[in-house]
Structures are given as C-alpha cells and as structure tokens.
Coordinates of C-alpha atoms and ligand atoms in Angstrom, one line a residue:
X94 CA 15.5 23.6 -1.8
X95 CA 13.3 20.6 -1.1
X96 CA 9.6 21.3 -1.5
X97 CA 6.5 20.7 0.6
X98 CA 6.2 17.5 2.5
X99 CA 9.6 16.3 1.2
X100 CA 11.2 17.0 4.5
X101 CA 9.4 13.9 5.8
X102 CA 11.1 11.7 3.2
X103 CA 14.6 12.8 4.1
X104 CA 14.0 13.8 7.7
X105 CA 15.7 11.9 10.5
X106 CA 14.7 8.3 10.7
X107 CA 13.0 7.3 13.9
X108 CA 15.6 5.5 16.0
X109 CA 15.2 1.7 16.1
X110 CA 15.8 0.7 19.7
X111 CA 14.8 -2.8 20.9
X112 CA 12.4 -2.5 23.9
X113 CA 13.4 -4.3 27.1
X114 CA 11.7 -2.4 29.9
X115 CA 11.9 -3.9 33.3
X116 CA 9.0 -2.0 34.9
X117 CA 6.0 -0.6 33.2
X118 CA 5.9 2.2 35.7
X119 CA 9.2 3.6 34.3
X120 CA 7.9 3.5 30.7
X121 CA 6.4 6.9 30.3
X122 CA 9.5 8.5 31.8
X123 CA 11.7 6.4 29.5
X124 CA 9.7 7.3 26.4
X125 CA 9.8 11.0 27.2
X126 CA 13.6 10.6 27.7
X127 CA 13.9 8.9 24.3
X128 CA 12.1 11.8 22.7
X129 CA 14.2 14.3 24.6
X130 CA 11.3 15.6 26.6
X131 CA 10.4 16.0 30.2
X132 CA 6.8 15.7 31.4
X133 CA 7.1 19.1 33.0
X134 CA 8.3 20.6 29.7
X135 CA 5.1 19.6 28.0
X136 CA 2.2 22.1 27.7
X137 CA -0.3 21.5 30.5
X138 CA -2.9 20.0 28.1
X139 CA -0.4 17.5 26.9
X140 CA 0.8 16.7 30.4
X141 CA -2.8 16.0 31.2
X142 CA -3.4 13.7 28.2
X143 CA -0.3 11.8 29.3
X144 CA -2.0 10.6 32.4
X145 CA -5.7 10.8 31.8
X146 CA -6.6 9.5 28.4
X147 CA -7.8 6.0 28.4
X148 CA -9.6 4.2 25.6
X149 CA -10.6 0.7 24.6
X150 CA -8.7 0.7 21.3
X151 CA -5.9 2.8 19.9
X152 CA -5.8 2.9 16.1
X153 CA -2.7 4.0 14.2
X154 CA -3.7 5.5 10.9
X155 CA -6.6 7.5 9.5
X156 CA -6.8 6.0 6.1
X157 CA -9.5 3.7 4.6
X158 CA -8.7 1.1 7.3
X159 CA -8.6 3.4 10.3
X160 CA -11.8 5.1 9.3
X161 CA -13.9 1.9 8.9
X162 CA -12.4 0.5 12.2
X163 CA -13.5 3.7 14.0
X164 CA -17.0 3.2 12.6
X165 CA -17.2 -0.5 13.6
X166 CA -15.9 0.1 17.1
X167 CA -18.3 2.9 17.7
X168 CA -21.1 0.6 16.7
X169 CA -19.9 -1.9 19.4
X170 CA -19.9 0.8 22.1
X171 CA -16.1 0.8 22.4
X172 CA -14.2 4.0 22.7
X173 CA -11.4 4.5 20.2
X174 CA -9.0 7.1 19.0
X175 CA -7.1 7.1 15.7
X176 CA -3.7 8.8 15.2
X177 CA -2.9 10.2 11.8
X178 CA 0.4 11.7 10.7
X179 CA -1.3 13.8 7.9
X180 CA -3.4 16.8 8.5
X181 CA -6.5 15.0 7.2
X182 CA -8.0 11.6 6.4
X183 CA -7.2 9.4 3.4
X184 CA -3.8 7.7 4.0
X185 CA -2.5 6.7 0.6
X186 CA -4.9 9.0 -1.1
X187 CA -3.9 11.9 1.1
X188 CA -0.2 11.6 0.4
X189 CA 0.0 10.5 -3.2
X190 CA -1.1 13.6 -5.1
X191 CA 1.3 13.4 -8.1
X192 CA 0.1 14.3 -11.5
X193 CA -1.9 11.5 -13.1
X194 CA -2.4 9.6 -9.8
X195 CA -5.4 7.3 -10.2
X196 CA -6.5 3.9 -8.9
X197 CA -5.9 0.8 -11.0
X198 CA -9.0 -0.9 -9.6
X199 CA -12.3 0.1 -11.2
X200 CA -14.3 2.8 -9.3
X201 CA -17.4 0.6 -8.9
X202 CA -15.3 -1.9 -7.1
X203 CA -12.9 0.3 -5.2
X204 CA -15.2 1.6 -2.4
X205 CA -16.7 0.6 0.9
X206 CA -19.4 -1.9 0.9
X207 CA -20.5 -1.6 4.6
X208 CA -23.3 1.0 3.9
X209 CA -25.7 0.3 1.1
X210 CA -27.0 4.0 1.0
X211 CA -23.4 5.1 0.6
X212 CA -22.6 2.8 -2.3
X213 CA -25.9 3.6 -4.0
X214 CA -25.7 7.4 -3.6
X215 CA -22.0 8.0 -4.5
X216 CA -21.4 8.6 -8.2
X217 CA -18.1 7.9 -9.8
X218 CA -17.4 9.9 -12.9
X219 CA -14.9 7.7 -14.5
X220 CA -14.1 4.0 -14.9
X221 CA -10.9 4.5 -12.8
X222 CA -11.0 7.0 -10.0
X223 CA -8.5 9.9 -9.8
X224 CA -6.8 10.7 -6.6
X225 CA -8.8 13.9 -6.0
X226 CA -12.0 12.0 -6.6
X227 CA -11.1 9.1 -4.2
X228 CA -10.0 11.6 -1.6
X229 CA -13.3 13.5 -1.9
X230 CA -15.1 10.2 -1.4
X231 CA -13.1 9.3 1.7
X232 CA -13.8 12.8 3.1
X233 CA -17.4 12.3 2.4
X234 CA -17.5 9.0 4.3
X235 CA -15.6 10.7 7.2
X236 CA -18.3 13.5 7.4
X237 CA -21.2 11.2 6.7
X238 CA -20.4 9.0 9.7
X239 CA -19.0 11.8 11.8
X240 CA -15.6 10.1 12.2
X241 CA -13.3 13.1 12.3
X242 CA -13.9 13.9 15.9
X243 CA -12.1 10.7 17.0
X244 CA -9.0 11.3 15.0
X245 CA -5.9 13.2 16.2
X246 CA -4.3 14.7 13.1
X247 CA -0.6 15.7 12.6
X248 CA 0.2 13.1 15.1
X249 CA 2.7 10.3 14.5
X250 CA 3.0 7.4 16.9
X251 CA 6.7 6.8 17.8
X252 CA 6.4 3.8 20.2
X253 CA 4.0 1.3 21.6
X254 CA 4.6 -0.9 24.6
X255 CA 2.4 -3.6 26.1
X256 CA 2.3 -4.4 29.8
X257 CA 1.1 -8.0 30.4
X258 CA 0.5 -7.3 34.0
X259 CA -1.9 -4.5 33.3
X260 CA -3.1 -5.8 29.9
X261 CA -2.4 -2.3 28.5
X262 CA -0.8 -0.8 25.5
X263 CA 0.8 2.6 25.9
X264 CA 1.5 4.6 22.8
X265 CA 3.6 7.7 22.6
X266 CA 3.2 10.4 20.0
X267 CA 5.7 12.7 18.5
X268 CA 3.9 15.5 20.3
X269 CA 4.9 14.1 23.7
X270 CA 1.4 12.7 24.4
X271 CA 0.8 9.3 25.9
X272 CA -2.3 7.2 25.3
X273 CA -3.3 3.9 26.9
X274 CA -5.8 1.1 25.9
X275 CA -6.0 -2.6 26.2
X276 CA -6.0 -3.0 22.4
X277 CA -3.9 -1.5 19.6
X278 CA -4.5 -1.8 15.9
X279 CA -2.0 -0.9 13.2
X280 CA -4.0 0.6 10.3
X281 CA -0.8 1.9 8.9
X282 CA -1.1 0.9 5.3
X283 CA 1.2 -1.1 3.0
X284 CA 2.6 1.6 0.9
X285 CA 3.0 4.5 3.3
X286 CA 6.8 4.7 3.9
X287 CA 8.2 6.4 0.8
X288 CA 11.8 5.5 -0.2
X289 CA 14.2 8.1 -1.6
X290 CA 17.5 6.4 -2.6
X291 CA 20.4 8.0 -0.9
X292 CA 22.0 9.5 -3.9
X293 CA 25.1 11.6 -3.0
X294 CA 24.7 15.3 -3.8
X295 CA 21.0 15.5 -3.4
X296 CA 21.4 18.1 -0.6
X297 CA 23.3 20.3 -3.0
X298 CA 20.7 20.1 -5.8
X299 CA 19.6 23.7 -6.6
X300 CA 16.2 22.8 -8.0
X301 CA 13.0 21.4 -6.5
X302 CA 12.6 17.7 -5.9
X303 CA 9.6 15.6 -5.0
X304 CA 8.7 12.1 -4.1
X305 CA 5.4 10.9 -5.7
X306 CA 4.3 9.4 -2.4
X307 CA 4.7 12.8 -0.5
X308 CA 3.5 15.2 -3.1
X309 CA 3.0 18.8 -2.0
X310 CA -0.6 20.0 -1.6
X311 CA 0.1 23.1 -3.6
X312 CA 0.1 22.7 -7.4
X313 CA 3.5 21.9 -8.8
X314 CA 4.2 23.6 -12.1
X315 CA 6.6 22.0 -14.5
X316 CA 5.9 24.3 -17.5
X317 CA 9.1 25.4 -19.2
X318 CA 11.2 23.2 -16.9
X319 CA 13.6 20.4 -17.6
X320 CA 12.5 17.5 -15.4
X321 CA 14.2 14.3 -14.5
X322 CA 12.0 11.4 -13.2
X323 CA 13.6 8.4 -11.5
X324 CA 11.5 5.2 -11.4
X325 CA 9.1 3.5 -13.8
X326 CA 6.8 1.6 -11.4
X327 CA 3.1 2.4 -11.2
X328 CA 3.7 5.9 -9.9
X329 CA 6.3 6.8 -12.5
X330 CA 4.2 5.3 -15.4
X331 CA 1.1 7.2 -14.3
X332 CA 2.8 10.5 -13.9
X333 CA 5.2 10.5 -16.9
X334 CA 2.6 11.3 -19.6
X335 CA 1.3 14.2 -17.5
X336 CA 4.7 15.7 -16.7
X337 CA 5.7 15.3 -20.3
X338 CA 2.9 17.5 -21.4
X339 CA 4.1 20.4 -19.2
X340 CA 7.9 20.1 -19.1
X341 CA 10.2 21.6 -21.7
X342 CA 12.0 18.3 -21.5
X343 CA 11.5 15.2 -19.5
X344 CA 14.3 12.7 -18.9
X345 CA 13.0 9.3 -17.6
X346 CA 15.6 7.3 -15.7
X347 CA 14.7 3.7 -16.0
X348 CA 16.5 0.9 -14.2
X349 CA 14.0 -1.9 -14.9
X350 CA 11.3 -1.9 -17.6
X351 CA 7.8 -2.8 -16.4
X352 CA 4.8 -4.3 -18.0
X353 CA 1.9 -1.8 -18.5
X354 CA -1.4 -2.3 -20.1
X355 CA -3.8 0.4 -21.5
X356 CA -6.3 1.3 -18.8
X357 CA -9.0 2.2 -21.3
X358 CA -10.3 4.7 -18.9
X359 CA -13.2 6.9 -19.8
X360 CA -16.4 8.4 -18.4
X361 CA -18.5 5.8 -16.5
X362 CA -21.5 4.7 -18.6
X363 CA -24.6 5.5 -16.5
X364 CA -26.3 2.3 -17.6
X365 CA -23.3 0.2 -16.5
X366 CA -23.2 2.1 -13.2
X367 CA -26.9 1.5 -12.6
X368 CA -26.7 -2.2 -13.4
X369 CA -23.7 -2.6 -11.2
X370 CA -25.3 -0.8 -8.3
X371 CA -28.5 -2.9 -8.6
X372 CA -26.3 -6.0 -8.2
X373 CA -24.1 -4.6 -5.5
X374 CA -25.0 -6.9 -2.7
X375 CA -24.6 -10.0 -4.8
X376 CA -21.4 -8.7 -6.4
X377 CA -19.8 -7.8 -3.1
X378 CA -20.6 -11.2 -1.7
X379 CA -19.4 -13.0 -4.8
X380 CA -16.1 -11.1 -4.6
X381 CA -15.1 -13.2 -1.6
X382 CA -15.2 -16.3 -3.8
X383 CA -12.6 -14.9 -6.1
X384 CA -8.7 -14.8 -5.8
X385 CA -8.4 -11.0 -6.3
X386 CA -11.6 -10.0 -4.4
X387 CA -13.4 -8.7 -7.5
X388 CA -16.4 -10.5 -9.0
X389 CA -17.3 -10.6 -12.7
X390 CA -14.3 -12.4 -14.2
X391 CA -15.1 -16.0 -14.9
X392 CA -12.0 -18.1 -14.0
X393 CA -10.2 -19.3 -17.1
X394 CA -10.2 -23.0 -17.8
X395 CA -7.4 -23.4 -20.3
X396 CA -3.6 -23.2 -20.2
X397 CA -2.0 -20.8 -22.6
X398 CA -0.2 -23.8 -24.0
X399 CA -3.3 -25.8 -24.7
X400 CA -4.7 -23.5 -27.4
X401 CA -3.7 -22.8 -30.9
X402 CA -1.4 -19.7 -31.7
X403 CA -4.4 -18.1 -33.3
X404 CA -6.8 -18.6 -30.4
X405 CA -4.1 -17.4 -27.9
X406 CA -3.5 -14.2 -29.9
X407 CA -7.2 -13.5 -30.2
X408 CA -7.6 -13.9 -26.5
X409 CA -4.8 -11.5 -25.7
X410 CA -6.0 -9.0 -28.3
X411 CA -9.5 -9.1 -26.7
X412 CA -8.1 -8.6 -23.2
X413 CA -5.8 -5.8 -24.4
X414 CA -8.8 -4.0 -26.0
X415 CA -10.9 -4.5 -22.8
X416 CA -8.3 -3.0 -20.4
X417 CA -7.7 -4.0 -16.8
X418 CA -5.2 -6.3 -15.0
X419 CA -7.4 -9.1 -13.8
X420 CA -9.0 -9.4 -17.2
X421 CA -5.6 -9.8 -18.8
X422 CA -4.1 -12.2 -16.2
X423 CA -7.3 -14.2 -16.5
X424 CA -6.6 -14.9 -20.2
X425 CA -5.4 -18.4 -19.2
X426 CA -5.4 -20.3 -16.0
X427 CA -1.6 -20.7 -15.6
X428 CA -0.1 -17.3 -16.4
X429 CA 1.2 -16.9 -12.9
X430 CA 2.3 -20.5 -12.4
X431 CA 3.8 -21.6 -15.6
X432 CA 6.8 -19.8 -17.1
X433 CA 6.2 -21.0 -20.6
X434 CA 2.6 -19.8 -20.6
X435 CA 3.6 -16.6 -19.0
X436 CA 6.2 -16.0 -21.8
X437 CA 3.4 -16.0 -24.4
X438 CA 1.6 -13.2 -22.6
X439 CA 4.9 -11.3 -21.9
X440 CA 5.9 -11.5 -25.5
X441 CA 2.4 -10.3 -26.6
X442 CA 2.8 -7.1 -24.5
X443 CA 6.4 -6.6 -25.7
X444 CA 5.2 -6.7 -29.3
X445 CA 2.6 -4.1 -28.5
X446 CA 5.3 -1.9 -27.1
X447 CA 7.5 -2.4 -30.2
X448 CA 4.5 -1.4 -32.4
X449 CA 3.7 1.7 -30.3
X450 CA 7.1 3.2 -29.7
X451 CA 8.6 4.5 -33.0
X452 CA 12.3 4.4 -32.1
X453 CA 13.2 0.7 -32.1
X454 CA 16.1 1.2 -29.6
X455 CA 13.8 3.0 -27.1
X456 CA 11.1 0.4 -27.7
X457 CA 13.5 -2.5 -26.9
X458 CA 14.6 -0.7 -23.7
X459 CA 11.0 -0.4 -22.7
X460 CA 10.1 -4.0 -23.4
X461 CA 10.5 -5.8 -20.0
X462 CA 12.6 -9.0 -20.0
X463 CA 13.7 -9.2 -16.4
X464 CA 10.6 -10.8 -14.8
X465 CA 7.5 -12.7 -15.8
X466 CA 4.4 -10.5 -16.5
X467 CA 2.2 -10.1 -13.5
X468 CA 4.9 -10.9 -10.9
X469 CA 5.4 -7.2 -10.2
X470 CA 2.2 -5.1 -10.0
X471 CA 0.8 -5.1 -13.5
X472 CA 0.4 -1.4 -14.3
X473 CA -2.4 0.3 -16.1
X474 CA -1.6 3.4 -18.0
X475 CA -3.0 6.1 -20.4
X476 CA -0.6 6.9 -23.2
X477 CA 2.5 5.8 -21.4
X478 CA 4.4 4.2 -24.3
X479 CA 3.1 6.8 -26.7
X480 CA 4.8 9.4 -24.6
X481 CA 8.2 8.2 -25.8
X482 CA 7.2 9.4 -29.3
X483 CA 7.3 13.0 -28.1
X484 CA 10.3 15.1 -29.0
X485 CA 10.6 16.4 -25.5
X486 CA 11.0 13.0 -23.8
X487 CA 14.3 11.0 -23.4
X488 CA 14.6 7.6 -21.9
X489 CA 17.8 7.2 -20.0
X490 CA 18.7 3.6 -19.4
X491 CA 20.3 3.2 -15.9
X492 CA 20.2 -0.6 -15.8
X493 CA 23.8 -0.9 -16.7
X494 CA 24.9 2.7 -16.2
X495 CA 23.6 3.6 -12.8
X496 CA 22.9 7.0 -11.4
X497 CA 26.2 8.2 -9.8
X498 CA 25.2 11.4 -8.1
X499 CA 22.9 14.3 -8.1
X500 CA 24.8 17.5 -9.0
X501 CA 23.7 21.0 -8.2
X502 CA 22.0 21.2 -11.5
X503 CA 21.2 17.7 -12.6
X504 CA 21.7 14.0 -12.5
X505 CA 25.0 12.3 -13.4
X506 CA 24.9 8.7 -14.6
X507 CA 27.9 6.6 -15.7
X508 CA 26.9 7.6 -19.2
X509 CA 26.9 11.4 -18.8
X510 CA 25.3 14.4 -17.2
X511 CA 21.6 15.5 -17.6
X512 CA 20.8 19.0 -16.6
X513 CA 17.4 19.4 -14.9
X514 CA 15.5 22.0 -13.0
X515 CA 13.4 19.5 -11.0
X516 CA 13.6 15.9 -10.0
X517 CA 10.7 13.5 -9.3
X518 CA 11.5 10.4 -7.3
X519 CA 9.0 7.7 -8.3
X520 CA 11.2 5.3 -6.4
X521 CA 8.5 3.5 -4.3
X522 CA 8.0 2.5 -0.7
X523 CA 9.4 0.4 2.2
X524 CA 6.3 -1.7 1.5
X525 CA 4.2 -3.7 4.0
X526 CA 6.6 -3.6 7.0
X527 CA 8.0 0.0 6.8
X528 CA 5.3 1.8 8.6
X529 CA 5.0 -0.8 11.4
X530 CA 8.8 -1.0 11.9
X531 CA 9.0 2.8 12.1
X532 CA 7.2 2.5 15.4
X533 CA 9.2 1.1 18.3
X534 CA 6.7 -1.7 19.2
X535 CA 7.5 -4.0 22.1
X536 CA 6.2 -6.0 25.0
X537 CA 7.5 -5.3 28.5
X538 CA 10.3 -7.8 29.3
X539 CA 10.1 -9.1 25.8
X540 CA 11.5 -8.5 22.3
X541 CA 10.4 -5.7 20.0
X542 CA 8.7 -6.3 16.6
X543 CA 11.9 -5.0 15.1
X544 CA 13.8 -7.9 16.8
X545 CA 11.2 -10.5 15.8
X546 CA 11.1 -9.3 12.2
X547 CA 14.8 -9.0 11.7
X548 CA 14.8 -11.9 9.2
X549 CA 11.5 -11.0 7.6
X550 CA 7.9 -10.5 8.9
X551 CA 6.1 -13.2 10.7
X552 CA 2.4 -13.1 11.4
X553 CA -0.7 -15.2 11.9
X554 CA -3.1 -14.5 9.0
X555 CA -1.4 -11.1 8.5
X556 CA -3.7 -10.0 11.4
X557 CA -1.6 -10.6 14.5
X558 CA 2.0 -11.3 15.6
X559 CA 2.7 -14.1 18.1
X560 CA 4.2 -12.7 21.3
X561 CA 2.4 -9.4 20.9
X562 CA -1.0 -9.7 22.7
X563 CA -4.0 -7.5 21.9
X564 CA -2.2 -6.1 18.8
X565 CA -3.7 -6.3 15.4
X566 CA -2.4 -5.4 11.9
X567 CA -4.8 -4.6 9.2
X568 CA -3.8 -6.2 5.9
X569 CA -0.4 -7.0 7.4
X570 CA 2.3 -9.2 5.8
X571 CA 0.9 -12.7 5.3
X572 CA -2.5 -11.5 4.2
X573 CA -3.7 -11.1 0.6
X574 CA -4.4 -7.3 1.0
X575 CA -2.0 -5.9 -1.6
X576 CA -2.9 -8.7 -4.0
X577 CA -6.6 -7.9 -3.8
X578 CA -9.2 -5.1 -4.0
X579 CA -7.7 -3.4 -1.1
X580 CA -10.9 -2.0 0.4
X581 CA -12.6 -5.4 0.4
X582 CA -9.6 -6.8 2.3
X583 CA -9.6 -3.9 4.7
X584 CA -13.3 -4.4 5.5
X585 CA -12.7 -8.1 6.0
X586 CA -9.9 -7.5 8.4
X587 CA -11.7 -4.8 10.3
X588 CA -14.8 -7.0 10.6
X589 CA -12.6 -9.9 11.9
X590 CA -11.0 -7.6 14.5
X591 CA -14.3 -6.0 15.6
X592 CA -16.1 -9.3 15.8
X593 CA -13.2 -10.7 17.8
X594 CA -13.4 -7.8 20.3
X595 CA -17.1 -8.3 20.6
X596 CA -16.6 -12.0 21.2
X597 CA -14.1 -11.3 23.9
X598 CA -16.2 -8.6 25.6
X599 CA -19.3 -10.9 25.7
X600 CA -17.2 -13.5 27.5
X601 CA -15.3 -11.2 29.8
X602 CA -12.0 -12.1 28.0
X603 CA -9.4 -9.5 28.1
X604 CA -6.3 -10.8 26.3
X605 CA -5.8 -12.5 22.9
X606 CA -2.6 -13.7 21.4
X607 CA -1.7 -15.8 18.4
X608 CA 0.1 -19.0 19.3
X609 CA 3.7 -19.5 18.0
X610 CA 2.6 -22.9 16.5
X611 CA -0.3 -21.3 14.5
X612 CA 2.0 -18.5 13.3
X613 CA 4.7 -20.9 12.2
X614 CA 2.2 -23.0 10.2
X615 CA 0.8 -19.9 8.6
X616 CA 4.2 -18.4 7.7
X617 CA 5.1 -21.8 6.1
X618 CA 1.9 -21.9 4.2
X619 CA 2.3 -18.3 2.9
X620 CA 5.8 -19.2 1.6
X621 CA 4.7 -22.6 0.1
X622 CA 1.9 -20.9 -1.8
X623 CA 4.2 -18.2 -3.1
X624 CA 6.9 -20.8 -4.1
X625 CA 4.3 -22.6 -6.3
X626 CA 3.9 -19.4 -8.3
X627 CA 6.2 -17.3 -10.5
X628 CA 6.0 -14.3 -8.1
X629 CA 9.4 -15.0 -6.4
X630 CA 11.1 -14.6 -9.8
X631 CA 10.7 -10.9 -9.7
X632 CA 12.8 -8.4 -7.8
X633 CA 9.7 -6.7 -6.5
X634 CA 8.7 -4.8 -3.4
X635 CA 6.6 -7.9 -2.6
X636 CA 10.0 -9.6 -1.9
X637 CA 11.4 -6.5 -0.1
X638 CA 14.3 -6.3 -2.5
X639 CA 13.7 -2.6 -3.3
X640 CA 14.9 -1.5 0.1
X641 CA 18.7 -1.9 0.8
X642 CA 19.2 -4.4 3.7
X643 CA 15.6 -5.5 3.9
X644 CA 15.3 -9.3 4.3
X645 CA 14.3 -11.0 1.0
X646 CA 11.0 -12.6 1.9
X647 CA 7.9 -12.8 -0.2
X648 CA 5.4 -11.0 2.0
X649 CA 1.8 -11.1 0.7
X650 CA -0.4 -14.2 0.7
X651 CA -1.1 -15.1 -2.9
X652 CA -3.4 -18.1 -2.2
X653 CA -6.3 -15.8 -3.1
X654 CA -8.9 -13.9 -1.1
X655 CA -11.4 -16.8 -1.5
X656 CA -9.0 -19.3 0.2
X657 CA -7.9 -16.8 2.8
X658 CA -11.4 -15.7 3.8
X659 CA -12.5 -19.3 4.2
X660 CA -9.5 -19.9 6.5
X661 CA -10.3 -16.8 8.6
X662 CA -14.0 -17.9 8.9
X663 CA -12.9 -21.4 9.9
X664 CA -10.6 -19.9 12.6
X665 CA -13.6 -18.0 14.0
X666 CA -16.0 -20.9 13.7
X667 CA -13.5 -23.1 15.5
X668 CA -13.5 -20.7 18.5
X669 CA -10.6 -18.6 17.3
X670 CA -8.3 -21.5 16.5
X671 CA -4.6 -20.6 16.7
X672 CA -5.3 -17.9 19.3
X673 CA -5.1 -18.1 23.0
X674 CA -7.6 -16.0 24.9
X675 CA -7.6 -15.3 28.6
X676 CA -9.8 -13.6 31.2
Ligands
LIG909 P1 7.7 0.8 -7.3 O1 6.8 0.0 -8.1 O2 8.5 0.2 -6.3 O3 8.7 1.5 -8.4 C1 9.8 2.2 -8.0 C2 10.7 2.5 -9.2 O4 11.8 3.2 -8.8 C3 11.2 1.2 -10.0 O5 11.2 1.5 -11.3 C4 12.6 1.1 -9.4 O6 13.5 0.4 -10.3 C5 13.0 2.6 -9.4 N1 14.1 2.9 -8.5 C6 14.2 2.7 -7.2 N2 15.5 3.0 -6.8 C7 16.2 3.4 -7.8 C8 17.5 3.8 -8.1 N3 18.4 3.9 -7.1 N4 17.9 4.1 -9.3 C9 17.0 3.9 -10.4 N5 15.7 3.6 -10.2 C10 15.3 3.3 -9.0 O7 7.0 2.1 -6.7 P2 5.7 2.8 -7.2 O8 5.7 3.1 -8.6 O9 5.5 4.0 -6.3 O10 4.5 1.7 -6.9 C11 4.5 1.0 -5.7 C12 3.2 0.3 -5.6 O11 2.2 1.3 -5.2 C13 2.6 -0.3 -6.9 O12 3.2 -1.5 -7.2 C14 1.2 -0.3 -6.6 O13 0.8 -1.5 -5.9 C15 0.9 0.9 -5.8 N6 0.5 2.0 -6.7 C16 -0.7 1.8 -7.3 C17 -1.2 2.8 -8.1 C18 -2.5 2.6 -8.8 O14 -3.4 2.2 -8.2 N7 -2.6 3.0 -10.0 C19 -0.4 3.9 -8.4 C20 0.8 4.0 -7.8 C21 1.3 3.0 -7.0 P3 13.7 -1.1 -10.1 O15 12.5 -1.8 -10.5 O16 14.9 -1.4 -10.9 O17 14.0 -1.4 -8.6

C-alpha cells in the first residue's frame, strides 16, 4: 500500500481547462461547479468566506518566498493571506524529508538576510544544513515574526481568475473557499511538483513506495528490507548512502550517470562562523555582484586550455579537496561555455570515480559521459561513490535496458527481475512550471496561463507574465532563481514586488502589466544567453525534458544574478520600464 503523503503524487491530476469566462459574476458559481460543489453545500463558515474575505494580496505558497512576502507586505500596511498545501510552513523543506536530505549551498549563505538580529543569532551546526535543521530555522522565522496567523494550511489553490473590470483576482481553494484581492503572487516554488513515472503495475506492488519529494513525516525504516531506488539526481545521490546503511540490499536503478563532488561537510568552525557573521552585511551586498549570488569566490581569469596539464590538475585537485560546486566550476573561466575546457573537468571527475569505485565495470557505469559537467545540477555528496563498494549495493543500469514494469514484489527491467520490499522514487519534479500550471490561472475573456505556456513558459524577468495583470511569480521561469543562492533570489524578487506595490499605492495606481514587447525581448535574451553556454547540451529539468510532453525550452536565466539584478534595478529606475501601469 502506498505510504504517507504519496497519495498526493499519484492522486488525480487537477483538470487543465482553459478559462474563457464571459461574466465575472458567474465565476464563483462556475468554479464551485468545476469542483463539484454547491455554495449551499459548503459549511456556513466556508460559505461566508466565499463572499466576505477581501485582501490586498493573495499569496500562493507558505515556503521561504511566501513567508518573506507576508513579512514585507505587513510592513507596508497591506493585508495578505498565504495558502499552503502542507500542514505547516517550509515548502521544499517541509516536503523533502528523505534520508540524507541536505542543502547543497553552505549554511552561512543559505538563510534570510533581511533581519540582522536573525542572521547574527541563528547558529548553524554544520557546513551544509540538514533538512530538519533548515525546517527548524524556517519555523523559527515564522514564529519570530508571527507569520503563521496569516497562513491557511492544508489548502491548495485550484484556480485563479482576474477580472479587468473590477481589477480583482479571485482564487478558489480545494476546500471550496473563495478569496479575492487586487494582487496575486505565485510563491509556489520551482521544485514542488514531484514526478512519479507511470510505470505499469505500480498499483499492484505489495510493498511500500515513496517519492523523495513527498516523504512521510513518520520515520521510514528500511532495516532488513530489500530496497529499490530509481533515480540518481541530487535526491537519489544524497539518500543512497543512508538507505544503503539500513537496507539488507539496495538496488540502484540508474538511467543517466551524474557528476557529484564530495561535499566535505562537517561541523561549522566557530571562528569561521564568527568571521562570516561579522562580515554579513558586506557579504550579502557583494553577493549581488556575483553570477551565483554567493560572495567569496574570486572569478577565475584563465581558460582551462591556457594552462599546463600540471597546473590544471593541481587546480582541480585543490577544488576537489575544498568541496563545493561554485568553487569547482570556478576552476577556470570557461567551464560552462567551452566544451573542450569542460571535458578536462569532466574527465578529472570521471578519474576520481574510477579510483573510488573498486569494481571497474560499476565505476565506468557511474562515470558520466552524456552531458558536460555543470550543465545539470552539480551534485554534492557524502560517500556516494564509496557506497558502491558495499556488498549490499547493486547498480542496475537502465540506460539501455529500461524498467518495464513494477511487479507485485519487485521491479522488472529488460534485463531481469529484482525482488524488493520497498521502492524509492528519486525521479524529480515537474520543475519551474509544474506548480503554476497545476492552477487554472486565467483572465476573464482571455486565455489561461496553460494556453499561453503551451509551447514553453514566457515571462518578463521571471516576475510577471504579459496578459496577466497584477500577477507576480517569485523566481519564475526566466529568472536566475534555481541557478543561484535561492534565498537571495527570493528576497530580491519579494523586494521588487513589495517596492512595486508601494510605488503603485503612493501614486494611486491599481493595475500593472508587463507589455508583450518587453516580454518578447526578455524571452529572447534568456534564450540567447543560454545558447551561448553548454547548458542546452544536457537533458535536464532546466530544459523540461524530464517530463513527458513538456516543451523543450531552457527555462532559467543563466546570465548571472549580477546581470539580472542590474537589469531589474534599471527597470525600476526607469519608472518600471516594460510595464504598463494604470489608475
Ligand atoms: P532529478 O535531478 O530530476 O533526478 C531524477 C532522476 O530520476 C534522474 O536520475 C532521472 O534519470 C531518473 N528518472 C526519472 N524517470 C526515470 C525513469 N522512468 N526510469 C529511470 N530513471 C528515471 O531530480 P532530483 O534528484 O529530485 O533533483 C531535482 C533538483 O532538486 C536538483 O537538481 C536540485 O536542484 C534540487 N535538489 C537539491 C538538493 C540539495 O540542495 N542538496 C537535494 C535534492 C534536490 P535521467 O537523468 O535519465 O532522466
């Protein structure tokens, strides 16, 4: 039987119906109909909320972004409510509770910067934060700033419709409630729609199965069990060493080998912590002048091809020993733009894998050859490759011999049958667009976001979508969010939105909308920048290729946080260039 929150992964998909509503007045009735409800069938409290609850801003999501937005809006005297599908705050860090889950950005960077007392007082025990530690921090922030009272938990937004005549968004929840406000912000996260491949036979599997992105809250015990894990992305590579320690046998089903570097995690040195904290304000500011939003890594000046073999090797060895993605990708200045340079780094890591893994056949299968290093998320691990030297771990190559079906007691590939008691799906997410498209978002008498994004997401700055007034997306497609220190990008977007609303309020403006021209130019720029790099060479979730039927479009902005922030600042300084605002 499926366990815990898994129902959500396999539960019925929200229907994707384009919105073409002739009259706003019919909207609530229509939405209730779509959700198979009648206003009179709702409990009295819900019926009341359906007509009485008005706010300035409706926020979808109670993760790191939704929380900071609530904080900022409160400071501006605007009323807001956030809707959160989970039973508590945290978003990514609430859902991803799999064994070994940990952030791949260092603790001293991966935190809010908006409150100095907070960043000075909070103590991170390790170089990289574990999921429980990060969730504890997010809960602390929630209590410290008394944010919980404005969040509706266990509430999923199913649809959102904008009425131009009334300048009003109307959002419906899966509980039959209706909320209205002039502004709506999608703080829905980039990796919040888990993907479980539709393997035939899963419904007949007799054991437990889990998705890393929807892990049960109760402890999952693998002791004495035969476990199969499908997927070797960040989630798989983090959890495999932990599951291997418990399971009687672990079968790892790998379709594509990935590059992973040792994290070199450990307790945080109190001296380093103190020094970092004393420099916090300068470091946070300097982070905006860097491509990944993290200060402290001097930009490399040389190409990997302009140094001797000896110097190149020494550089890679030093970075390998240091640990960390940026450090490694900053070995030379062209690792993400020049394939020949990239090959030298990729081969260095492949050699490390060959030296670590004792069985040469397994080592060769684990050595990635399908994509340049860094063009998929460069993974950080602790003892990942070493895990394949254990007697109770088997690597099953499913690159040429795909998984055919799940049987009642195992997994069948074209190569044979593997008997397992539990299956872990580390199969990733419908990234960047999944959570937005799960909501039926539209404008009265206009198309829906689902229509507009049919051939791939379009957006101005990853913050707004032309044709959808008063709607904002935090770290949406077309922004550098997922290619940066995420919390820094979230803060920058929230500040942009909050400052924009303040600007409008002070001038009695009530409607803002990106122009189609500005959006077209931005979309072209995002693609041009990506095309000048090696990123499009990988079949990654950045390209949308991990979801069957999803348009193949490179979604993040890889021009760097520094360039992006300057562009946003110029937009604001120019009087919100590329937007039309009206009273
Ligand atoms: P992912 O990177 O998309 O990896 C999914 C894995 O599942 C891939 O190995 C994929 O193989 C495999 N897979 C999917 N469908 C399959 C099928 N039908 N048969 C066999 N294999 C299949 O997902 P993820 O590991 O959850 O990571 C997603 C992102 O979340 C990361 O890139 C990272 O940005 C973030 N993340 C961060 C951390 C961290 O901070 N440490 C931890 C976890 C996740 P293919 O490659 O062949 O498609």
